Short mmCIF file of C-alpha atoms and ligand atoms in Angstrom, two decimals:
data_model
loop_
_atom_site.label_atom_id
_atom_site.label_comp_id
_atom_site.label_asym_id
_atom_site.label_seq_id
_atom_site.Cartn_x
_atom_site.Cartn_y
_atom_site.Cartn_z
CA MET D 1 16.28 -10.45 -5.50
CA SER D 2 17.10 -9.31 -1.97
CA ASP D 3 20.38 -7.48 -1.26
CA GLY D 4 20.53 -8.58 2.36
CA SER D 5 18.68 -5.58 3.74
CA THR D 6 15.29 -6.26 5.29
CA LEU D 7 12.25 -4.05 4.98
CA LEU D 8 12.05 -3.60 8.77
CA GLY D 9 15.77 -2.79 8.97
CA ASP D 10 15.37 -0.21 6.19
CA VAL D 11 12.32 1.42 7.80
CA LEU D 12 13.99 1.66 11.22
CA SER D 13 17.24 3.09 9.88
CA ARG D 14 15.34 5.62 7.75
CA MET D 15 13.35 6.66 10.88
CA ASP D 16 16.55 6.88 12.95
CA GLU D 17 18.14 9.16 10.38
CA ALA D 18 15.06 11.39 10.28
CA ALA D 19 15.01 11.66 14.08
CA GLU D 20 18.70 12.56 14.14
CA ARG D 21 18.32 15.26 11.49
CA LEU D 22 15.37 16.71 13.38
CA ARG D 23 17.34 16.54 16.67
CA ILE D 24 14.30 14.97 18.27
CA ASP D 25 14.44 14.13 21.97
CA ARG D 26 15.86 10.59 22.07
CA ASP D 27 13.53 9.38 24.80
CA MET D 28 10.40 10.47 22.93
CA TYR D 29 11.71 8.99 19.69
CA LYS D 30 12.34 5.62 21.40
CA THR D 31 8.56 5.13 21.53
CA LEU D 32 8.52 4.88 17.73
CA ARG D 33 11.13 2.13 17.41
CA SER D 34 8.91 -0.78 18.43
CA PRO D 35 5.31 -1.88 17.86
CA ARG D 36 2.73 -1.32 20.64
CA THR D 37 0.93 -4.62 20.07
CA SER D 38 1.90 -7.72 18.07
CA LEU D 39 -0.49 -10.63 17.96
CA THR D 40 0.33 -14.01 16.40
CA VAL D 41 -2.55 -16.47 16.05
CA THR D 42 -2.62 -20.09 14.93
CA PHE D 43 -5.90 -21.69 13.97
CA PRO D 44 -7.38 -24.73 12.20
CA ILE D 45 -9.50 -24.53 9.06
CA ARG D 46 -11.61 -27.33 7.62
CA MET D 47 -10.64 -27.62 3.93
CA ASP D 48 -13.13 -28.56 1.19
CA ASP D 49 -11.80 -32.15 1.05
CA GLY D 50 -12.60 -32.63 4.76
CA SER D 51 -8.98 -32.38 5.97
CA ILE D 52 -7.85 -29.82 8.57
CA GLU D 53 -5.02 -27.34 7.93
CA ILE D 54 -3.35 -25.13 10.53
CA PHE D 55 -2.74 -21.49 9.53
CA THR D 56 -0.74 -18.71 11.19
CA GLY D 57 -1.92 -15.10 11.11
CA TYR D 58 -0.71 -11.78 12.51
CA ARG D 59 -1.99 -8.35 13.43
CA VAL D 60 0.50 -5.70 14.44
CA LEU D 61 -0.66 -2.31 15.79
CA TYR D 62 2.58 -0.43 15.34
CA ASN D 63 1.54 2.91 16.81
CA TYR D 64 -1.78 4.60 17.62
CA ALA D 65 -0.62 7.91 19.12
CA ARG D 66 -2.43 9.81 16.33
CA GLY D 67 -5.68 7.84 16.34
CA PRO D 68 -7.14 4.36 15.76
CA SER D 69 -4.70 2.13 13.90
CA LYS D 70 -5.25 1.47 10.21
CA GLY D 71 -3.75 -0.96 7.75
CA GLY D 72 -4.37 -3.75 5.27
CA VAL D 73 -4.62 -7.50 5.56
CA ARG D 74 -2.33 -9.56 3.29
CA TYR D 75 -2.73 -13.22 2.27
CA HIS D 76 0.55 -14.56 0.88
CA PRO D 77 2.87 -17.56 1.41
CA ALA D 78 5.73 -15.22 2.46
CA VAL D 79 3.77 -13.40 5.21
CA ASN D 80 5.68 -13.39 8.53
CA LEU D 81 5.76 -11.30 11.70
CA GLU D 82 8.75 -9.20 10.68
CA GLU D 83 7.25 -8.28 7.30
CA ILE D 84 3.91 -7.38 8.91
CA THR D 85 5.69 -5.28 11.55
CA ALA D 86 7.57 -3.35 8.84
CA LEU D 87 4.38 -2.79 6.84
CA ALA D 88 2.60 -1.62 10.03
CA ALA D 89 5.40 0.88 10.67
CA ILE D 90 5.09 2.13 7.07
CA MET D 91 1.32 2.58 7.62
CA THR D 92 2.03 4.64 10.76
CA LEU D 93 4.32 6.94 8.79
CA LYS D 94 1.94 7.08 5.81
CA CYS D 95 -1.03 8.20 7.92
CA ALA D 96 1.13 10.85 9.58
CA VAL D 97 2.48 12.25 6.28
CA SER D 98 -0.95 12.45 4.68
CA GLY D 99 -2.44 13.96 7.86
CA VAL D 100 -5.29 11.46 8.31
CA PRO D 101 -6.01 10.97 12.05
CA PHE D 102 -4.93 7.33 12.24
CA GLY D 103 -2.07 5.29 13.61
CA GLY D 104 -0.67 2.36 11.65
CA ALA D 105 -1.27 -1.39 11.63
CA LYS D 106 -0.99 -4.37 9.31
CA GLY D 107 -2.20 -7.94 9.32
CA GLY D 108 -1.83 -11.08 7.31
CA VAL D 109 -2.15 -14.81 7.07
CA THR D 110 0.57 -17.10 5.73
CA CYS D 111 -1.32 -18.95 3.00
CA ASP D 112 -1.46 -19.39 -0.76
CA PRO D 113 -4.87 -18.07 -1.81
CA SER D 114 -4.30 -19.18 -5.41
CA ARG D 115 -4.65 -22.76 -4.16
CA MET D 116 -7.74 -22.15 -2.02
CA SER D 117 -11.43 -22.13 -2.91
CA MET D 118 -13.78 -19.23 -2.11
CA ASN D 119 -15.34 -21.30 0.68
CA GLU D 120 -11.94 -22.02 2.22
CA LEU D 121 -10.98 -18.35 1.97
CA GLU D 122 -14.25 -17.35 3.63
CA ARG D 123 -13.69 -19.76 6.54
CA LEU D 124 -10.07 -18.59 6.86
CA THR D 125 -11.12 -14.92 6.88
CA ARG D 126 -13.88 -15.42 9.44
CA ARG D 127 -11.67 -17.45 11.79
CA TYR D 128 -8.76 -15.00 11.44
CA THR D 129 -11.14 -12.11 12.25
CA TYR D 130 -12.37 -13.99 15.31
CA MET D 131 -8.80 -14.66 16.47
CA ILE D 132 -7.78 -10.97 16.26
CA LEU D 133 -11.14 -9.69 17.54
CA PRO D 134 -9.86 -8.13 20.80
CA LEU D 135 -7.81 -5.68 18.72
CA LEU D 136 -10.52 -4.67 16.23
CA GLY D 137 -13.13 -1.92 16.33
CA PRO D 138 -14.00 1.30 14.52
CA ASP D 139 -12.32 3.32 17.31
CA LYS D 140 -9.47 0.82 17.82
CA ASP D 141 -8.09 -0.85 14.70
CA ILE D 142 -9.59 -0.80 11.22
CA PRO D 143 -8.37 -3.30 8.56
CA ALA D 144 -8.52 -2.82 4.77
CA PRO D 145 -7.58 -4.88 1.69
CA ASP D 146 -3.95 -5.51 0.68
CA VAL D 147 -2.21 -8.14 -1.46
CA ASN D 148 -4.62 -10.99 -2.35
CA THR D 149 -7.50 -9.58 -0.29
CA ASN D 150 -10.37 -7.50 -1.65
CA GLU D 151 -13.88 -6.09 -1.07
CA GLN D 152 -15.27 -9.58 -0.49
CA THR D 153 -12.66 -10.27 2.21
CA MET D 154 -13.67 -7.01 3.92
CA ALA D 155 -17.38 -7.95 3.69
CA TRP D 156 -16.65 -11.25 5.50
CA MET D 157 -14.57 -9.46 8.16
CA MET D 158 -17.28 -6.86 8.72
CA ASP D 159 -19.98 -9.52 8.93
CA THR D 160 -17.99 -11.67 11.39
CA TYR D 161 -17.26 -8.69 13.65
CA SER D 162 -20.91 -7.57 13.47
CA MET D 163 -22.31 -11.04 14.22
CA LEU D 164 -20.18 -11.22 17.37
CA ALA D 165 -21.06 -7.64 18.38
CA GLY D 166 -24.77 -8.33 17.84
CA TYR D 167 -25.33 -5.37 15.51
CA THR D 168 -23.95 -4.09 12.19
CA VAL D 169 -20.66 -2.17 12.47
CA PRO D 170 -19.70 -0.89 9.00
CA GLY D 171 -16.80 1.27 10.33
CA VAL D 172 -14.75 -1.72 11.51
CA VAL D 173 -13.17 -2.19 8.06
CA THR D 174 -12.70 -0.06 4.95
CA GLY D 175 -12.52 -1.11 1.32
CA LYS D 176 -15.94 -2.80 1.71
CA PRO D 177 -18.46 -3.19 -1.11
CA PHE D 178 -20.48 0.01 -1.63
CA GLN D 179 -23.73 -1.76 -0.64
CA LEU D 180 -22.28 -2.39 2.85
CA GLY D 181 -21.12 1.16 3.53
CA GLY D 182 -18.04 1.19 1.30
CA SER D 183 -17.02 4.51 -0.20
CA ARG D 184 -17.43 5.46 -3.80
CA GLY D 185 -13.98 5.59 -5.34
CA ARG D 186 -12.20 3.41 -2.72
CA SER D 187 -11.56 0.42 -5.00
CA TYR D 188 -9.38 2.47 -7.36
CA ALA D 189 -8.19 5.15 -4.91
CA THR D 190 -4.60 3.95 -4.57
CA GLY D 191 -4.08 3.90 -8.35
CA ARG D 192 -5.78 7.27 -8.73
CA GLY D 193 -3.50 8.65 -6.02
CA VAL D 194 -0.42 7.23 -7.79
CA ALA D 195 -1.58 9.00 -10.96
CA PHE D 196 -2.12 12.34 -9.12
CA ILE D 197 1.34 12.05 -7.54
CA THR D 198 2.98 11.17 -10.86
CA ALA D 199 1.39 14.21 -12.50
CA GLU D 200 2.60 16.49 -9.67
CA THR D 201 6.13 15.04 -9.83
CA LEU D 202 6.41 15.50 -13.60
CA LYS D 203 5.14 19.08 -13.22
CA ARG D 204 7.81 19.87 -10.60
CA LEU D 205 10.48 18.32 -12.83
CA ASP D 206 9.27 20.25 -15.90
CA MET D 207 8.54 17.00 -17.71
CA PRO D 208 5.41 16.94 -19.93
CA LEU D 209 2.56 14.70 -18.79
CA GLU D 210 0.93 14.20 -22.18
CA GLY D 211 2.92 11.59 -24.06
CA ALA D 212 5.10 10.62 -21.06
CA THR D 213 5.94 6.90 -20.96
CA ALA D 214 5.56 4.47 -18.06
CA ALA D 215 6.21 0.86 -17.03
CA ILE D 216 4.25 -0.84 -14.23
CA GLN D 217 5.25 -3.89 -12.16
CA GLY D 218 2.21 -5.75 -10.75
CA PHE D 219 -1.26 -5.57 -12.29
CA GLY D 220 -3.52 -6.08 -9.27
CA ASN D 221 -5.52 -3.40 -7.53
CA VAL D 222 -2.75 -0.78 -7.49
CA GLY D 223 -1.00 -1.57 -10.79
CA SER D 224 -4.11 -1.95 -12.94
CA ASN D 225 -5.78 1.19 -11.61
CA THR D 226 -2.56 3.17 -12.02
CA ALA D 227 -2.50 2.02 -15.67
CA ARG D 228 -6.12 3.06 -16.09
CA PHE D 229 -5.54 6.60 -14.79
CA PHE D 230 -2.22 6.97 -16.65
CA HIS D 231 -4.09 6.11 -19.83
CA GLU D 232 -6.79 8.70 -19.01
CA GLU D 233 -4.10 11.35 -18.42
CA GLY D 234 -2.36 10.63 -21.72
CA ILE D 235 0.62 8.74 -20.24
CA LYS D 236 1.68 5.91 -22.55
CA VAL D 237 2.15 2.60 -20.69
CA THR D 238 4.72 0.57 -22.64
CA GLY D 239 5.17 -2.43 -20.33
CA VAL D 240 3.43 -4.23 -17.45
CA THR D 241 4.19 -7.43 -15.54
CA ASP D 242 2.40 -9.72 -13.12
CA LEU D 243 3.06 -13.25 -11.83
CA SER D 244 1.91 -14.69 -15.17
CA GLY D 245 4.55 -12.74 -17.16
CA GLY D 246 4.97 -9.37 -18.86
CA ILE D 247 3.69 -7.60 -21.95
CA PHE D 248 5.59 -4.88 -23.81
CA ASN D 249 4.69 -2.51 -26.64
CA ASN D 250 6.79 0.58 -27.35
CA SER D 251 3.89 2.29 -29.12
CA GLY D 252 1.86 1.99 -25.92
CA LEU D 253 -0.32 -0.87 -24.68
CA ASP D 254 -4.07 -0.70 -25.28
CA ILE D 255 -4.89 -0.26 -21.59
CA PRO D 256 -8.73 -0.43 -21.80
CA ALA D 257 -8.40 -3.75 -23.72
CA LEU D 258 -5.82 -5.07 -21.24
CA LEU D 259 -8.07 -4.14 -18.30
CA GLU D 260 -10.95 -6.01 -19.94
CA HIS D 261 -8.70 -9.03 -20.51
CA VAL D 262 -7.46 -9.06 -16.89
CA LYS D 263 -11.00 -8.65 -15.56
CA ARG D 264 -11.94 -11.83 -17.47
CA GLU D 265 -8.77 -13.90 -17.08
CA ARG D 266 -7.39 -12.48 -13.77
CA ARG D 267 -3.88 -12.27 -15.30
CA ILE D 268 -1.96 -10.64 -18.11
CA ALA D 269 -1.03 -13.92 -19.84
CA GLY D 270 -3.04 -14.45 -23.03
CA PHE D 271 -3.27 -10.73 -23.94
CA ASP D 272 -2.00 -10.32 -27.47
CA GLY D 273 -1.46 -6.55 -27.68
CA GLY D 274 2.34 -6.72 -27.51
CA GLU D 275 5.42 -8.89 -27.02
CA PHE D 276 4.72 -11.36 -24.21
CA ILE D 277 7.38 -12.84 -21.88
CA SER D 278 6.00 -15.71 -19.82
CA ASP D 279 8.84 -15.92 -17.25
CA TYR D 280 7.86 -13.15 -14.81
CA GLN D 281 11.41 -12.71 -13.50
CA ARG D 282 12.78 -12.12 -16.99
CA ALA D 283 9.81 -9.87 -17.69
CA ASN D 284 10.59 -7.85 -14.54
CA GLU D 285 14.24 -7.50 -15.59
CA ARG D 286 13.19 -6.08 -18.92
CA LEU D 287 10.58 -3.84 -17.27
CA ILE D 288 13.12 -2.38 -14.85
CA ARG D 289 15.53 -1.66 -17.74
CA SER D 290 12.81 0.04 -19.82
CA LYS D 291 13.81 3.52 -20.97
CA VAL D 292 10.64 5.22 -19.78
CA ASP D 293 9.92 8.42 -17.90
CA VAL D 294 8.19 6.69 -14.98
CA LEU D 295 8.53 3.24 -13.39
CA VAL D 296 5.80 2.20 -10.95
CA PRO D 297 6.68 -0.87 -8.87
CA ALA D 298 3.20 -1.96 -7.70
CA ALA D 299 3.74 -5.60 -6.65
CA LEU D 300 5.73 -6.37 -3.50
CA GLU D 301 8.64 -5.08 -1.40
CA ASN D 302 12.38 -5.44 -2.18
CA GLN D 303 12.08 -5.38 -5.99
CA ILE D 304 14.70 -2.71 -6.73
CA THR D 305 17.84 -3.62 -4.80
CA VAL D 306 21.60 -3.03 -5.01
CA ASN D 307 21.60 -5.85 -7.57
CA ASN D 308 19.48 -4.08 -10.19
CA ALA D 309 19.34 -0.37 -9.22
CA ALA D 310 22.08 0.38 -11.75
CA ASP D 311 19.82 -1.07 -14.49
CA VAL D 312 16.80 1.13 -13.81
CA GLY D 313 15.98 2.88 -17.09
CA ALA D 314 13.28 5.27 -15.82
CA ASP D 315 13.98 8.83 -14.64
CA VAL D 316 11.28 8.78 -11.96
CA ILE D 317 10.27 5.86 -9.72
CA VAL D 318 6.85 6.20 -8.08
CA GLU D 319 6.37 3.57 -5.36
CA GLY D 320 2.91 2.08 -5.84
CA ALA D 321 3.89 -0.88 -3.64
CA ASN D 322 5.08 -0.62 -0.04
CA GLY D 323 8.85 -0.88 0.29
CA PRO D 324 9.75 -1.83 -3.32
CA VAL D 325 13.09 0.05 -3.24
CA THR D 326 15.71 -0.95 -0.62
CA SER D 327 17.93 1.61 1.18
CA GLY D 328 20.97 0.40 -0.74
CA ALA D 329 19.12 0.86 -4.03
CA ASP D 330 18.01 4.35 -2.93
CA GLU D 331 21.66 5.47 -2.70
CA ILE D 332 22.51 4.07 -6.16
CA LEU D 333 19.43 5.68 -7.72
CA ALA D 334 20.23 9.03 -6.07
CA ARG D 335 23.80 8.94 -7.46
CA ARG D 336 22.31 8.29 -10.90
CA GLY D 337 20.06 11.34 -10.57
CA LYS D 338 16.83 9.33 -10.39
CA VAL D 339 13.88 10.73 -8.45
CA VAL D 340 12.13 8.26 -6.11
CA VAL D 341 8.68 9.23 -4.81
CA PRO D 342 8.36 7.18 -1.61
CA ASP D 343 5.52 4.77 -0.80
CA ILE D 344 4.30 6.73 2.22
CA VAL D 345 3.38 9.59 -0.14
CA ALA D 346 2.88 7.87 -3.51
CA ASN D 347 0.44 5.11 -2.52
CA SER D 348 -1.39 6.99 0.26
CA GLY D 349 -4.53 7.41 -1.90
CA GLY D 350 -5.86 4.12 -0.53
CA VAL D 351 -5.64 5.08 3.12
CA ILE D 352 -6.87 8.61 2.45
CA VAL D 353 -10.08 7.29 0.87
CA SER D 354 -10.26 4.63 3.62
CA TYR D 355 -10.35 7.56 6.05
CA PHE D 356 -13.17 9.10 3.99
CA GLU D 357 -15.00 5.75 4.09
CA TRP D 358 -14.65 5.55 7.88
CA VAL D 359 -15.91 9.16 8.24
CA GLN D 360 -18.94 8.32 6.06
CA ASP D 361 -19.62 5.14 8.09
CA VAL D 362 -19.46 6.80 11.50
CA GLN D 363 -21.67 9.67 10.26
CA ALA D 364 -23.91 7.31 8.26
CA TYR D 365 -23.81 9.87 5.44
CA LEU D 366 -22.51 8.96 1.97
CA TRP D 367 -20.53 11.31 -0.26
CA THR D 368 -20.69 11.46 -4.05
CA GLU D 369 -17.86 10.08 -6.20
CA GLU D 370 -16.95 13.66 -7.24
CA GLN D 371 -16.63 14.70 -3.57
CA VAL D 372 -14.41 11.70 -2.81
CA ASN D 373 -12.12 12.26 -5.80
CA GLN D 374 -11.88 16.03 -5.27
CA ARG D 375 -11.02 15.61 -1.58
CA LEU D 376 -8.51 12.86 -2.39
CA LYS D 377 -6.79 15.19 -4.82
CA GLU D 378 -6.66 17.99 -2.24
CA VAL D 379 -5.25 15.80 0.54
CA ILE D 380 -2.70 13.85 -1.50
CA THR D 381 -1.35 16.80 -3.48
CA GLY D 382 -1.15 18.81 -0.23
CA SER D 383 0.92 16.04 1.33
CA PHE D 384 3.15 15.85 -1.77
CA SER D 385 3.73 19.64 -1.72
CA ARG D 386 4.71 19.64 1.95
CA VAL D 387 7.19 16.82 1.33
CA TRP D 388 8.59 18.41 -1.83
CA ASP D 389 9.09 21.76 -0.04
CA LYS D 390 10.71 20.03 2.92
CA SER D 391 13.11 18.21 0.60
CA GLU D 392 14.14 21.58 -0.89
CA ASP D 393 14.41 23.29 2.53
CA HIS D 394 16.64 20.51 3.84
CA SER D 395 18.44 19.80 0.53
CA THR D 396 17.51 16.16 0.74
CA ASP D 397 15.57 13.55 -1.22
CA LEU D 398 11.82 12.96 -1.05
CA ARG D 399 12.15 9.77 1.06
CA ARG D 400 14.19 11.50 3.76
CA ALA D 401 11.89 14.54 3.69
CA SER D 402 8.76 12.36 4.02
CA TYR D 403 10.24 10.43 6.95
CA MET D 404 11.16 13.71 8.65
CA GLU D 405 7.61 15.00 8.18
CA ALA D 406 6.09 11.78 9.57
CA VAL D 407 8.45 11.22 12.50
CA GLU D 408 8.08 14.84 13.60
CA LYS D 409 4.27 14.62 13.61
CA ILE D 410 4.12 11.33 15.53
CA VAL D 411 6.70 12.35 18.13
CA ASP D 412 4.96 15.70 18.57
CA VAL D 413 1.66 13.97 19.40
CA THR D 414 3.44 11.54 21.72
CA ARG D 415 5.01 14.46 23.60
CA LEU D 416 1.63 16.21 23.94
CA ARG D 417 -0.06 13.06 25.23
CA GLY D 418 2.79 12.23 27.60
CA ILE D 419 3.84 8.82 28.81
CA PHE D 420 1.25 6.72 30.66
CA PRO D 421 0.99 6.30 33.64
P1 LIG P 1 -2.97 -7.35 -5.49
O1 LIG P 1 -2.98 -8.66 -4.83
O2 LIG P 1 -4.25 -6.77 -5.96
O3 LIG P 1 -1.98 -7.41 -6.76
C1 LIG P 1 -0.64 -7.80 -6.70
C2 LIG P 1 -0.13 -7.88 -8.14
O4 LIG P 1 1.29 -8.04 -8.13
C3 LIG P 1 -0.70 -9.07 -8.93
O5 LIG P 1 -0.94 -8.65 -10.27
C4 LIG P 1 0.45 -10.09 -8.90
O6 LIG P 1 0.41 -11.00 -9.98
C5 LIG P 1 1.62 -9.15 -8.98
N1 LIG P 1 2.90 -9.68 -8.50
C6 LIG P 1 3.19 -10.31 -7.34
N2 LIG P 1 4.49 -10.62 -7.29
C7 LIG P 1 5.05 -10.14 -8.43
C8 LIG P 1 6.35 -10.13 -8.97
N3 LIG P 1 7.38 -10.65 -8.31
N4 LIG P 1 6.54 -9.56 -10.19
C9 LIG P 1 5.52 -9.01 -10.87
N5 LIG P 1 4.26 -8.97 -10.41
C10 LIG P 1 4.03 -9.54 -9.21
O7 LIG P 1 -2.21 -6.35 -4.49
P2 LIG P 1 -2.36 -4.76 -4.41
O8 LIG P 1 -3.44 -4.44 -3.46
O9 LIG P 1 -2.36 -4.17 -5.79
O10 LIG P 1 -0.98 -4.39 -3.67
C11 LIG P 1 0.25 -4.25 -4.37
C12 LIG P 1 1.22 -3.43 -3.52
O11 LIG P 1 0.65 -2.14 -3.23
C13 LIG P 1 1.57 -4.03 -2.16
O12 LIG P 1 2.89 -3.65 -1.82
C14 LIG P 1 0.59 -3.34 -1.23
O13 LIG P 1 1.03 -3.34 0.13
C15 LIG P 1 0.60 -1.95 -1.83
N6 LIG P 1 -0.57 -1.11 -1.51
C16 LIG P 1 -1.83 -1.53 -1.75
C17 LIG P 1 -2.90 -0.67 -1.48
C18 LIG P 1 -4.32 -1.02 -1.81
O14 LIG P 1 -5.20 -0.17 -1.63
N7 LIG P 1 -4.63 -2.23 -2.28
C19 LIG P 1 -2.65 0.59 -0.91
C20 LIG P 1 -1.34 0.99 -0.69
C21 LIG P 1 -0.29 0.14 -1.00
#
């Protein structure tokens, strides 16, 4: 569904525009246009049938002027260096907007985890961790889960790093199981953050929260937890899709029952609480057309493009995924009066609670779930307010305002630190 623009191209041109508007010193800004470190690794894995497969993985530390770099690890057949670089740049901007003291990174392995066993995934994760080891460390670069990776993946990464260090280092990854130093509330933090941001946006737009309607693309970590918190807030979810298809019910889906179903079956298909469409592309088309108050793309990048932006039925688009709306689509949506809440604000709940997890690990002192959720709310709504106010001050949209906020902060720190040597 691409419209020819690439995620990296979009991120760079959005940063360029922000730097120009801010009249930032060109030399200082140059430091933000390329990644500091890009590592590509190729490694063999023994498969369960005894054969050997060669995999390619990446870790890009885009920028660490503001602190250790932070970003997820993605397992997907489409993973490539350019995509990982773009996602690492987005992480850099996201950490700056939300104010957590981290730079940005991203990693991934080109693979199809749906065709791999747990044992194969464990061997892949451990070998990938070993291959990127020189970059990792609680004060250097701290991975977290992303598409097709989870708490178990982080446990294997933490164990591999610790075995090679000779002692246990919980702070080297976030999004770990609670028993290993994970934070309460991390597993659902991104979805909770999306729900906080949606509530704030509706408030600013004078749209009622109770009884608002929503459609969600993707029902993994981000999509399913967004649905859960929307349901708790009284937002009616009328459609969701994943790779197994989409389910629609104008009276509102029974979200607790759907969550139970997906926990058991690992996909939406088979849930009978609405009209089911098994072709996920057709299901996505219908989802994007849905006349709802809020659309949350929470699957992958480049989902709303110049080809379908004119079809978007929602008034507000809250980016649960990274990069789901292309620059070309942004312009069409703006002309149609749609409000887009950008990824670097909307889905920052994950990295904010990852920061809390890292703080708890380095202090070896655990917070309660209430403390985590309260502090998440404070940080994410504070970031949203700064961006909203900036968009009003500069008469611009939320994406441009958030990029201005982020670029300004990173360049400011770069100027203070100076250029080495
Ligand atoms: P996940 O692997 O848990 O879930 C991905 C979901 O998207 C699955 O339900 C899958 O079936 C579905 N999907 C994939 N392609 C689709 C398509 N074309 N149409 C419909 N559904 C599709 O991944 P996740 O962690 O929920 O991440 C989703 C997005 O959110 C990614 O862009 C990721 O970078 C971003 N994100 C994740 C986190 C986090 O904490 N996990 C934080 C911030 C941003």
